[in-house]
Amino acid sequence: IQDFTFPSAAQTITMTPDLGYIVATGTYTPRVRVFDTRELSLKFEVAMDAQPVATCILGSDYSRMAFLQDDRHVELHAR
């Protein structure tokens, strides 16, 4: 998969229920990367303010996600 790396380390790796996408969070400049398994490529990347420690996919694809961060906030993302 294209760019399936993080500068420091990956924190969590989760697949969407439809198995079409991989959602990964990384450390040092906290970020979320979504990879498309059909195209074998990076779909998009989003920087975050705090380190995500847990990921919850709220739909069948990547369009709705929730991230629990180490500062005890929940960050929601929607397409």
Short mmCIF file of C-alpha atoms in Angstrom, two decimals:
data_model
loop_
_atom_site.label_atom_id
_atom_site.label_comp_id
_atom_site.label_asym_id
_atom_site.label_seq_id
_atom_site.Cartn_x
_atom_site.Cartn_y
_atom_site.Cartn_z
CA ILE A 1 0.00 0.00 0.00
CA GLN A 2 1.36 3.41 -0.99
CA ASP A 3 2.77 5.46 1.97
CA PHE A 4 1.77 2.86 4.58
CA THR A 5 4.26 4.36 7.07
CA PHE A 6 4.43 6.90 9.90
CA PRO A 7 7.38 9.14 10.81
CA SER A 8 7.61 7.67 14.30
CA ALA A 9 5.10 4.89 15.04
CA ALA A 10 1.52 3.80 14.45
CA GLN A 11 -0.76 3.89 17.50
CA THR A 12 -3.93 2.13 16.22
CA ILE A 13 -4.91 0.35 13.02
CA THR A 14 -8.59 -0.34 12.30
CA MET A 15 -10.47 -1.61 9.26
CA THR A 16 -13.89 -0.30 8.27
CA PRO A 17 -16.78 -2.81 8.44
CA ASP A 18 -16.99 -2.93 4.62
CA LEU A 19 -13.22 -3.83 4.55
CA GLY A 20 -12.65 -1.10 1.98
CA TYR A 21 -10.49 1.19 4.11
CA ILE A 22 -7.79 1.01 6.77
CA VAL A 23 -7.79 3.80 9.38
CA ALA A 24 -4.43 4.24 11.11
CA THR A 25 -3.34 6.77 13.72
CA GLY A 26 0.27 7.72 14.35
CA THR A 27 2.48 9.44 16.87
CA TYR A 28 4.71 12.53 16.72
CA THR A 29 2.65 15.11 15.04
CA PRO A 30 -0.50 13.12 15.80
CA ARG A 31 -2.30 12.23 12.62
CA VAL A 32 -4.90 9.98 11.05
CA ARG A 33 -4.31 8.30 7.72
CA VAL A 34 -7.01 6.51 5.74
CA PHE A 35 -5.90 3.98 3.14
CA ASP A 36 -8.07 2.60 0.31
CA THR A 37 -7.64 -1.19 0.08
CA ARG A 38 -9.15 -1.37 -3.40
CA GLU A 39 -6.79 1.21 -4.91
CA LEU A 40 -3.87 0.30 -2.55
CA SER A 41 -3.25 3.97 -1.89
CA LEU A 42 -3.49 6.72 0.70
CA LYS A 43 -6.99 8.24 0.62
CA PHE A 44 -6.28 11.22 2.92
CA GLU A 45 -4.37 12.34 6.00
CA VAL A 46 -5.53 14.63 8.83
CA ALA A 47 -3.36 16.18 11.55
CA MET A 48 -4.74 16.28 15.10
CA ASP A 49 -4.05 18.42 18.16
CA ALA A 50 -3.70 15.51 20.61
CA GLN A 51 -2.58 11.90 20.33
CA PRO A 52 -5.46 9.51 19.47
CA VAL A 53 -5.49 6.39 21.66
CA ALA A 54 -8.64 4.66 20.34
CA THR A 55 -10.57 4.70 17.07
CA CYS A 56 -14.24 3.96 16.49
CA ILE A 57 -15.72 3.72 13.00
CA LEU A 58 -19.33 4.96 13.21
CA GLY A 59 -20.51 3.91 9.76
CA SER A 60 -19.84 1.25 7.15
CA ASP A 61 -17.02 3.28 5.59
CA TYR A 62 -14.64 6.07 6.65
CA SER A 63 -17.26 8.85 6.43
CA ARG A 64 -17.93 8.98 10.21
CA MET A 65 -15.24 8.31 12.81
CA ALA A 66 -14.61 9.09 16.48
CA PHE A 67 -11.20 9.30 18.12
CA LEU A 68 -10.50 9.19 21.85
CA GLN A 69 -7.46 11.37 22.49
CA ASP A 70 -4.89 11.22 25.28
CA ASP A 71 -6.14 14.56 26.66
CA ARG A 72 -9.52 12.78 27.29
CA HIS A 73 -11.42 14.50 24.49
CA VAL A 74 -13.40 12.76 21.77
CA GLU A 75 -12.85 14.15 18.31
CA LEU A 76 -15.49 13.43 15.65
CA HIS A 77 -14.79 13.43 11.94
CA ALA A 78 -17.39 13.43 9.17
CA ARG A 79 -16.96 13.55 5.44
#
